[in-house]
Amino acid sequence: MLTKRLSRRTFLKASAATTALLSVGTFEFKSWQKIHADEKTNLTTIPTFCNACSSKCGLLVHVKNGRVWKVSGQPDHPFGKGKVCARGHALASIPYSSDRLTQPMKKIAEGKFEPITWEQAYKEIGTKLKQIIEKNGPGSFVFINDPRPTGKFYGPRFLNAVGSSNYFGHETVCSNARDTGFNHTIGGIPGGDVANSKYIVFIGRSYGDGVRPASVQALIKAKENGAHVVIVDPRLNNTAPLADEWLPIRPGTDLALVLAMSNVLVTEELYDKEFISNYSVGFEEYKKTIMEYTPEWAEKITGISKETIIRIARDMAKVKPKAMIEQSWRGAFGSTYANSVDTGRAVALFNALLGNIQQKGGYIFGKSPKLGKLDESIHPTPPEATIPRVDAEYPLVSHHTGVAAIIPQKAKEGIVKAALIIQTNPVRNYANPKYMIEGLKSLELMVVIDIQMSETASIADYVLPEPTYLERDDVIEVTPGVKPAISIRQKVIEKVHANTVPADRIFTEIAKEMGLGDYFNFSVDQLNQAMIAPLGITLSELKKKGTIIIDDPVELGVVPKLKTASGKVEFYNESFKKAGFSPVVQWMEPLVKPDSSSFRLITGKQSYHSHTFTANIPYLIQITKDYNSERLWINRTRANQMGLKDGDLVEVVSELTKSKIRIYVTDRIHPECVFVPSGYGNFSKNLTYANGVGFSYLDHLPFHMDPIGGTPMIHECIVKIRKVGV
Amino acid sequence: MARYGMLIDTKKCVECFGCRVACQMQNGLPPEEAFIHFYEKETGTFPNVNIQILPVQCQHCENPPCMKNCPTGATYKNKDGIVLVDENKCIGCKYCVVSCPYQARVPNHKTGVVEKCRFCVEEVEKGKAPICVATCVGNARIFGDLDDPNSEISREIIKRKAIPLRADLGTKPKIYYVR
Ligand code: SF4
Ligand code: SF4
Ligand code: SF4
């Protein structure tokens, strides 16, 4: 029999100890017989989409007597394909969470709030924001969004209305480096056509940990068709059951691997010459540089043998264009190392060498349907704000994402004075929390819209509670792809807390207070109707179906004009040169290196958590508790040398702080690093279930920013491990 | 009359816990009670390592020791071979908990009743698949009638050479695993 990480007996004992939780469980507890006996009584099924991660899969919500019972998947949704992951199922319990924010609040002292009316909130926020902007200019105001459609529409519109360009997303700590590398090299982020590929290399990205159901299914389909799957990761992640081989790379050296694989394609002339001559610029300069990066050279840096590097490059060339290094997300080059932007560039260029762009089994730029607009004559659009952004020193980073992690620094410098933050948690998740708190506290006005008291909400001047995603209507969502889709989020149940207000109303009311109400003289329904009108869809049709696929597929085999400066693949990049960086991709060392007595602290996702947002959902944090999965992974040989055993309590020590955690001793990890999953370390005392579980890598991360990609370089962190009590 | 069983292809399971939580919702279970649990086994030494993931729940044994040892007859098999617990008869003695070799029994701390996977009998009676099957992101699970040689499950058991867990125990479990 296999062994579970925790013995059954201990598990049962642990359950008994947590029985107290039962009474506060989010779902009303009944025996199953009762549950199913009730079934006939008023059961409805309403389509909407999920809010547990950025995939936003289509859901069917089953409501029994006005209460959410369970969710299932919308078969048509391109990312969900009828399936729902653990997070999707469990998040449906959040309307009933005992930690919900239920009324608007105003800070009266450090850590102290008093309830206020919405009228007072709108009035005070509108007045203060107006004063701040009059005194310091509109550039002193920033907006930070979670990647959801209502914020994406209302946020920029509100910014334009007040004259600010400062839109920010959470990508600073997610995909900024990759996006920057890809945008300037191939003009955007394509989707990998994994299902039809013959050879797929994942660098840091794990479909089994950062689950998107359609991606898992695509990979399984590829496997069934005989594809070869390689995982490049310092850690044998949970995609392992679907992989053929694991390259346990030295963390921070992925760039060297990709450069050397590219070297093989170029020196052995295995690349797609026709594609390169027709669709790229600067190949000769690139070729000169790439000659230095031989597989022998990379072997020393990465720890991966030159034979392996040569074999993989050759085998990929044999099946090109149905081969790819998957485009990843945060993975090993989203926000991780000092060289992540260049890893992103190198990966995009390696794929270009395979000629896989817009080819079956390769990289495909999806389509987005052309949406309609509100009628200008009735609903005036504010003029586009043109003043410089506060993160202007990162010229290569897209303005659609921005560098949110530097906002606290700008606040300290007195450049940013006011911030509006929606359902995202910069304090806990964007960089070192001490630094974030210190910076954000120098703001004159900080407003947070959320559903629970996050670490960020805890230090705000005003906290405004929203209904959850199941209790409100949102702006429609577009899912780009080979066949794009339009989905709708709609109210599934009545508001659980009557005094919550959705973000679109909050924007509208604050704008009114500031005399800008004319720009917001419409409802979400009116807006949605206008947006989908050109597609020949009606709102009632969309609300009934949930998701509608636009049957106007991408034409494969035709390389589009790329959205780079030259319209082609850029092996030589003028924008990088202008910004003071190397125009050609080249090897760059990671920022820090552990020695024989220390470790690099790395992190990554688990399939049942999204950032730290889901850690407060009892159904998900219970998985963590049952399987001890908040533990720190450490290589068995290193642990043995240090006299550490599985389950030992250790102290993780860095320049900044100490964390206590138990260890998971395993052969699944490179000896030079330790791994902590990314969903833990909540310290807000109002997050009952999440508080105190595990720690966050960010606690140990010094505040340092990658000047190219605008990321806090989350894996550039050295720690020591010592046994507690020794 | 059918003889329902399940196939779980562990080579397609990424241990996402989707099935566990979907099942909890379906059956109104509290967070700390789950009918599906996971075993994980690591083999080899760095860098030649592999992992095996094994989702386990009630195996709906044809010859169930839990039923044999149930003093009140609360545990029974329905006409389709699904092993169920009648909560009105269960006295919470936990004899089944100790006699189940698959550790599939889950005592409910509130009602005292001992529960377990029920092959989502209400869904199955409507002609649908159990929730864990319907939601599985890897399509790792197949449900159907083992007595029908043309059912997908019967064909795939042969094709993928799926076998039950610990067939040596004589319990005749009806979940077949691809390992
Ligand atoms: S697996 Fe255990 S609980 Fe299920 S039928 Fe067999 S013995 Fe009974
Ligand atoms: S068959 Fe139904 S009750 Fe059994 S594990 Fe699956 S979802 Fe749960
Ligand atoms: S849903 Fe499927 S893939 Fe996920 S853990 Fe369950 S069996 Fe495995």
mmCIF file of C-alpha atoms and ligand atoms in Angstrom, chain B residues 12-19 38 55 135-138 140-141, ligand 3:
data_model
loop_
_atom_site.group_PDB
_atom_site.id
_atom_site.type_symbol
_atom_site.label_atom_id
_atom_site.label_comp_id
_atom_site.label_asym_id
_atom_site.label_seq_id
_atom_site.Cartn_x
_atom_site.Cartn_y
_atom_site.Cartn_z
ATOM 1 C CA LYS B 12 -4.240 11.013 -16.115
ATOM 2 C CA CYS B 13 -4.710 12.223 -12.556
ATOM 3 C CA VAL B 14 -2.780 15.316 -11.481
ATOM 4 C CA GLU B 15 -4.065 15.290 -7.905
ATOM 5 C CA CYS B 16 -6.031 18.489 -8.405
ATOM 6 C CA PHE B 17 -8.586 17.628 -5.687
ATOM 7 C CA GLY B 18 -11.423 18.737 -7.989
ATOM 8 C CA CYS B 19 -13.202 15.449 -7.413
ATOM 9 C CA PHE B 38 -5.165 10.559 -2.025
ATOM 10 C CA PRO B 55 -7.182 8.590 -5.540
ATOM 11 C CA THR B 135 -15.861 17.074 -12.982
ATOM 12 C CA CYS B 136 -12.526 15.283 -13.440
ATOM 13 C CA VAL B 137 -10.271 17.743 -15.253
ATOM 14 C CA GLY B 138 -8.115 14.951 -16.659
ATOM 15 C CA ALA B 140 -9.261 10.164 -15.574
ATOM 16 C CA ARG B 141 -12.513 8.567 -14.424
HETATM 17 S S1 SF4 C 3 -10.471 15.451 -10.578
HETATM 18 FE FE1 SF4 C 3 -9.476 13.843 -11.796
HETATM 19 S S2 SF4 C 3 -7.394 14.683 -12.100
HETATM 20 FE FE2 SF4 C 3 -8.275 15.823 -10.416
HETATM 21 S S3 SF4 C 3 -7.641 14.712 -8.595
HETATM 22 FE FE3 SF4 C 3 -9.660 13.892 -9.149
HETATM 23 S S4 SF4 C 3 -9.193 12.100 -10.412
HETATM 24 FE FE4 SF4 C 3 -7.338 13.313 -10.310
#
